[in-house]
Amino acid sequence: MITLEQIVRELKSYDGDEIKIMEVCGTHTSSIFKNGIRTLISPKIRLISGPGCPVCVTPSVYVDKLVDIAGQEGHCVLTFGDMMKVKGSQMSLTEAVARGADVKVLYSPLDAVKLALENKNIQYVFAAVGFETTTPIYGVLLEEVIKNEIHNLKLLTSLKTIVPAVSYVCEHEEKIDAFLSPGHVSVVIGCDVYRELAEKYKKPFVVAGFEGEHILAAIYEILRQIKQNRHDMKNMYTSAVTEKGNLKAQSMIQKYFEVKDDFWRGIGTIEKSAYGLKAEYARYDAGSSFGEFKEALPKGCKCKEVILGRINPTECPLFSKGCTPLNALGPCMVSAEGVCGIWYKNVTVYRAPVNSNIRIEGEKYEH
């Protein structure tokens, strides 16, 4: 056993080769700032962010489709709030509403069932965006639609899967030494999926919780593995993550969805990286297939380099200048879960914590 105080001491004193660790989850990125993690570790341990925000990687053609639907008479788009300001090629849903489009923000997809039953003269389209964390609930929604014989509620899907995206990063970025695997997604898909990645790419994959102490312990585990020239999967979030994950949630995904290639804004097309409705449920699809298309980032935008961990957001020439949360030019800034949005809030607005607020006594961890 090792205490948190000992972990911090070793992380702070590390003076070997630079280690580059990518955290994939936006909640981890936020927690790293909130807890002042960087003030507790050596500058030779670099923490970078990956493609962990599904809203941010949703292509503009998807938003264009939502805007078009919302502007049609007798149609209404249903969405979560974080999709409202994501820009398409012309405008966001917020701007579309200002021009008379019908868009409603919901807190749960199941609220859509009540709306559709009460307003059968309106064609509702739910903006189904997310990773494996939220995909099962869209399966539950579809189950309710079928059970209640609802004909005026469809899905427009942009549902991504995290493992192919991480594989893409590993294939294209040799300088990343290890991964802080996502906590929320891993609750659904389990931690076993990272074993193959760890073995294939010879990098440690450590699943961590979201408290500052959890993240420090995970970084220490990564450092320990690298020192020992090992590359294992380690689950350090056992209170929520199991080896096989949530089998019931997985079965809901498998029942209604199938894997497909998809476009990630800021990256490009990644094979087998998304879920679309199975053919037998195509009548509930509002037109989620967009065919071949090209999408260029705004001039000067470095979101691709940010998502792939090549640079920090502050190294983008548009960051906090032309590109801000109120005027998001690049995809990484459009959501509170996006890496640029998180960095803007902590570096530009709050200036980030100078000192950590983590209590370093008392906790003990296995190693």
XYZ file of C-alpha atoms in Angstrom:
367
model
C 0.000 0.000 0.000
C 1.093 3.553 -0.662
C -0.303 6.786 0.751
C -1.491 9.718 -1.308
C 1.265 11.806 0.277
C 3.866 9.391 -1.078
C 2.191 9.417 -4.511
C 2.329 13.217 -4.694
C 5.959 13.227 -3.573
C 6.975 10.790 -6.310
C 4.952 12.526 -9.027
C 6.347 15.922 -8.081
C 9.961 14.740 -8.014
C 9.910 12.827 -11.300
C 12.822 13.980 -13.471
C 13.045 11.375 -16.220
C 12.048 11.510 -19.871
C 8.903 13.494 -20.641
C 5.721 11.438 -20.265
C 2.657 12.438 -22.269
C -0.667 11.183 -20.854
C -3.943 11.693 -22.707
C -7.173 11.910 -20.740
C -10.053 11.089 -23.070
C -12.957 12.249 -20.905
C -13.921 15.925 -20.596
C -14.900 15.386 -16.960
C -11.325 14.299 -16.241
C -10.059 17.463 -17.931
C -12.329 19.591 -15.739
C -11.281 17.738 -12.586
C -7.591 18.160 -13.422
C -8.113 21.931 -13.446
C -10.470 22.051 -10.473
C -8.069 20.113 -8.276
C -4.894 21.813 -9.462
C -3.402 18.466 -10.516
C -0.679 20.094 -12.612
C 0.663 21.905 -9.535
C 1.196 18.550 -7.825
C 3.129 16.741 -10.548
C 6.422 17.237 -12.326
C 6.364 19.451 -15.459
C 7.879 16.440 -17.209
C 4.508 14.670 -16.844
C 2.306 16.317 -19.480
C -1.465 15.936 -19.349
C -3.247 16.424 -22.662
C -6.871 16.069 -23.712
C -8.380 13.809 -26.374
C -11.636 13.452 -28.369
C -13.904 13.072 -25.337
C -16.749 15.434 -26.239
C -19.404 13.918 -28.565
C -21.056 17.267 -29.208
C -17.743 18.752 -30.332
C -17.050 16.044 -32.924
C -20.565 16.138 -34.407
C -20.227 17.328 -38.042
C -21.779 20.554 -39.258
C -23.957 18.712 -41.811
C -25.739 17.092 -38.878
C -26.507 20.511 -37.390
C -27.596 21.745 -40.829
C -30.088 18.875 -40.985
C -31.493 19.758 -37.555
C -31.820 23.421 -38.553
C -33.618 22.420 -41.748
C -36.052 20.143 -39.906
C -36.761 22.724 -37.199
C -37.625 25.289 -39.854
C -40.224 23.096 -41.549
C -43.886 23.720 -40.759
C -45.312 21.186 -38.332
C -41.862 19.965 -37.263
C -40.030 20.346 -33.962
C -36.465 19.375 -33.010
C -35.893 18.035 -29.498
C -32.413 18.276 -28.018
C -30.257 18.632 -24.950
C -29.041 22.135 -24.187
C -25.409 21.604 -25.185
C -26.384 21.197 -28.856
C -28.052 24.595 -29.077
C -24.985 26.698 -29.893
C -23.147 24.195 -32.101
C -22.741 25.873 -35.467
C -23.602 24.196 -38.725
C -22.304 25.551 -42.009
C -24.686 28.509 -41.707
C -26.113 28.772 -38.190
C -26.733 27.089 -34.848
C -30.061 25.896 -33.444
C -30.110 28.967 -31.212
C -29.859 31.204 -34.277
C -32.490 29.104 -36.042
C -34.922 29.627 -33.146
C -34.387 33.380 -33.459
C -35.548 33.036 -37.072
C -38.705 31.164 -36.118
C -37.607 27.514 -36.024
C -39.246 25.197 -33.489
C -36.722 23.662 -31.065
C -37.343 22.391 -27.545
C -34.654 21.606 -24.963
C -35.367 18.503 -22.879
C -33.679 17.050 -19.807
C -34.528 13.435 -20.637
C -35.201 11.717 -23.983
C -38.231 10.053 -22.413
C -39.897 13.470 -22.115
C -40.209 13.248 -25.897
C -42.730 10.410 -25.584
C -45.155 12.599 -23.623
C -44.803 15.437 -26.131
C -45.400 13.154 -29.109
C -48.495 11.584 -27.537
C -49.980 14.969 -26.633
C -49.233 16.653 -29.987
C -49.849 14.103 -32.730
C -50.049 16.819 -35.374
C -46.361 17.692 -34.856
C -43.477 15.639 -36.251
C -40.792 15.498 -33.562
C -37.127 14.695 -34.254
C -34.791 13.971 -31.359
C -31.137 14.961 -31.779
C -29.557 11.714 -30.537
C -25.942 12.690 -29.833
C -23.497 10.999 -27.483
C -21.089 8.162 -26.705
C -21.935 4.733 -25.270
C -22.957 6.484 -22.049
C -26.131 7.893 -23.582
C -26.771 5.498 -26.478
C -28.721 2.967 -24.321
C -31.285 5.601 -23.294
C -32.055 6.222 -26.968
C -32.718 2.505 -27.243
C -35.131 2.821 -24.311
C -36.775 5.776 -26.058
C -37.188 3.769 -29.247
C -38.683 0.912 -27.243
C -41.287 3.310 -25.818
C -42.029 4.687 -29.282
C -42.681 1.188 -30.611
C -44.699 0.079 -27.570
C -46.952 3.155 -27.714
C -47.256 3.007 -31.514
C -45.959 6.563 -31.858
C -45.582 7.659 -35.469
C -44.573 11.292 -34.999
C -41.218 10.858 -33.222
C -37.964 9.979 -34.974
C -34.250 10.060 -34.203
C -31.454 11.872 -35.994
C -28.370 10.026 -34.771
C -24.778 11.080 -34.212
C -23.768 8.389 -31.728
C -20.040 7.799 -31.451
C -18.002 4.943 -29.952
C -14.867 5.757 -27.990
C -12.547 2.789 -28.613
C -12.139 3.336 -32.401
C -11.354 7.003 -31.701
C -8.661 6.053 -29.186
C -7.290 3.531 -31.693
C -7.180 6.293 -34.305
C -5.171 8.486 -31.935
C -2.763 5.618 -31.225
C -2.289 4.968 -34.941
C -1.569 8.602 -35.775
C 0.173 9.936 -32.654
C 3.256 7.987 -31.582
C 4.293 10.516 -28.934
C 1.443 9.727 -26.528
C 2.783 7.424 -23.834
C -0.353 6.412 -21.928
C -4.094 6.928 -21.569
C -6.319 7.916 -18.693
C -9.342 5.923 -19.856
C -12.808 7.495 -19.559
C -14.829 6.770 -16.446
C -18.427 7.305 -17.590
C -18.111 5.386 -20.867
C -16.254 2.564 -19.137
C -19.213 2.029 -16.790
C -21.158 0.894 -19.879
C -18.504 -0.817 -22.020
C -16.341 -2.197 -19.194
C -12.575 -2.033 -18.783
C -11.698 -5.254 -20.657
C -11.904 -3.389 -23.976
C -8.687 -1.541 -23.112
C -6.624 -4.714 -22.631
C -6.350 -5.266 -26.364
C -5.437 -1.604 -26.903
C -2.747 -1.746 -24.220
C -1.213 -4.854 -25.765
C -1.495 -3.693 -29.383
C -0.048 -0.227 -28.877
C 2.267 -1.014 -25.943
C 0.827 1.774 -23.788
C -0.690 1.753 -20.279
C -4.459 2.260 -20.106
C -5.720 3.193 -16.636
C -9.412 3.686 -15.809
C -9.885 6.364 -13.155
C -12.638 8.039 -11.176
C -13.140 11.788 -11.155
C -11.923 12.990 -7.769
C -8.495 14.600 -7.680
C -7.165 11.758 -5.531
C -8.370 9.210 -8.091
C -6.607 10.992 -10.931
C -3.341 11.335 -9.005
C -3.398 7.623 -8.173
C -4.008 6.791 -11.843
C -1.127 9.008 -12.972
C 1.104 7.317 -10.416
C 0.069 3.890 -11.764
C 0.971 5.035 -15.274
C 4.347 6.357 -14.089
C 5.032 3.093 -12.279
C 4.243 1.038 -15.381
C 6.412 3.192 -17.622
C 9.339 2.940 -15.214
C 8.950 -0.850 -15.282
C 8.572 -0.888 -19.092
C 5.051 -2.310 -18.787
C 1.848 -1.573 -20.684
C -1.130 -2.973 -18.799
C -4.791 -2.130 -18.423
C -5.552 -1.174 -14.818
C -9.033 -0.479 -13.465
C -8.798 1.998 -10.581
C -12.505 2.878 -10.629
C -13.800 -0.451 -9.359
C -16.686 1.150 -7.469
C -18.393 1.864 -10.814
C -16.509 0.036 -13.583
C -16.440 -3.741 -14.019
C -14.544 -5.895 -16.494
C -17.541 -6.539 -18.756
C -19.476 -3.333 -18.094
C -23.232 -2.865 -17.956
C -24.552 -5.849 -19.914
C -28.152 -4.605 -19.852
C -27.137 -1.280 -21.378
C -25.011 -3.076 -23.974
C -27.928 -5.332 -24.921
C -30.113 -2.268 -25.472
C -27.503 -0.858 -27.846
C -27.147 -4.174 -29.697
C -30.916 -4.555 -30.048
C -31.539 -1.299 -31.884
C -28.203 -0.107 -33.280
C -25.427 -1.333 -35.545
C -21.847 -0.178 -35.972
C -20.974 2.060 -38.923
C -18.224 4.353 -40.180
C -18.713 8.000 -39.268
C -17.219 11.471 -39.584
C -15.660 13.140 -36.544
C -15.538 16.912 -36.782
C -11.926 18.035 -36.530
C -10.572 14.566 -37.353
C -12.320 13.023 -40.359
C -13.920 9.649 -41.009
C -13.085 6.865 -38.548
C -14.077 3.317 -39.450
C -16.640 1.541 -37.269
C -16.741 4.488 -34.868
C -20.476 5.121 -34.560
C -23.909 3.596 -34.061
C -26.787 3.921 -36.492
C -30.286 2.452 -36.315
C -30.586 -1.075 -37.655
C -32.358 -1.515 -40.985
C -35.509 -2.914 -39.343
C -35.913 0.374 -37.466
C -35.164 2.661 -40.421
C -38.689 4.105 -40.286
C -37.694 5.827 -37.043
C -34.654 7.485 -38.631
C -35.046 11.135 -39.626
C -32.248 10.978 -42.221
C -29.008 10.262 -40.365
C -27.021 9.199 -43.447
C -25.342 12.143 -45.163
C -23.228 10.379 -47.799
C -19.822 11.708 -48.753
C -19.035 15.266 -47.711
C -16.062 17.456 -46.926
C -15.771 19.740 -43.953
C -12.966 22.205 -43.384
C -12.210 23.829 -40.044
C -12.306 27.643 -39.899
C -9.129 29.343 -41.070
C -6.554 29.343 -38.293
C -8.435 26.763 -36.188
C -6.174 24.107 -34.647
C -8.899 21.872 -33.202
C -7.550 18.790 -34.965
C -4.151 19.299 -33.344
C -5.859 19.844 -29.972
C -8.047 16.731 -30.236
C -5.066 14.586 -31.227
C -2.990 15.937 -28.348
C -0.387 17.709 -30.465
C -0.929 21.092 -28.828
C -2.764 22.621 -25.881
C -5.748 24.895 -26.640
C -3.768 28.004 -25.649
C -1.415 27.305 -28.555
C -4.218 27.803 -31.092
C -4.074 31.339 -32.560
C -7.863 31.704 -32.290
C -8.162 30.639 -28.650
C -9.771 33.369 -26.486
C -9.373 35.824 -29.359
C -11.763 35.105 -32.222
C -12.905 31.848 -30.642
C -14.756 31.977 -27.304
C -17.714 30.044 -25.819
C -20.056 32.844 -26.927
C -18.609 32.786 -30.442
C -17.284 29.261 -30.931
C -15.430 29.021 -34.220
C -13.888 25.594 -33.700
C -15.630 22.393 -32.531
C -13.578 22.099 -29.315
C -15.138 25.319 -27.984
C -18.814 24.593 -28.645
C -19.561 22.654 -25.459
C -18.780 22.965 -21.766
C -17.340 19.437 -22.095
C -15.071 20.401 -25.009
C -11.379 20.759 -24.242
C -11.158 24.372 -25.457
C -14.308 25.302 -23.534
C -12.820 23.810 -20.363
C -9.471 25.516 -20.866
C -11.172 28.853 -21.603
C -13.161 28.726 -18.364
C -10.189 27.717 -16.235
C -7.280 29.496 -17.888
C -8.938 32.646 -19.246
C -11.837 33.237 -16.841
C -10.717 31.719 -13.538
C -6.977 31.663 -14.327
C -6.859 28.078 -12.969
C -6.057 27.224 -9.354
C -2.537 28.087 -8.244
C -2.608 25.537 -5.438
C -4.308 22.194 -5.196
C -7.224 21.701 -2.827
C -6.584 17.972 -2.485
C -6.154 16.608 1.018
C -3.074 14.437 0.656
C -3.247 12.626 3.980
C -5.096 9.483 4.943
C -5.834 7.866 1.552
C -4.016 4.633 0.682
C -3.805 2.879 -2.665
C -2.726 -0.518 -3.856
C 0.039 -0.702 -6.431
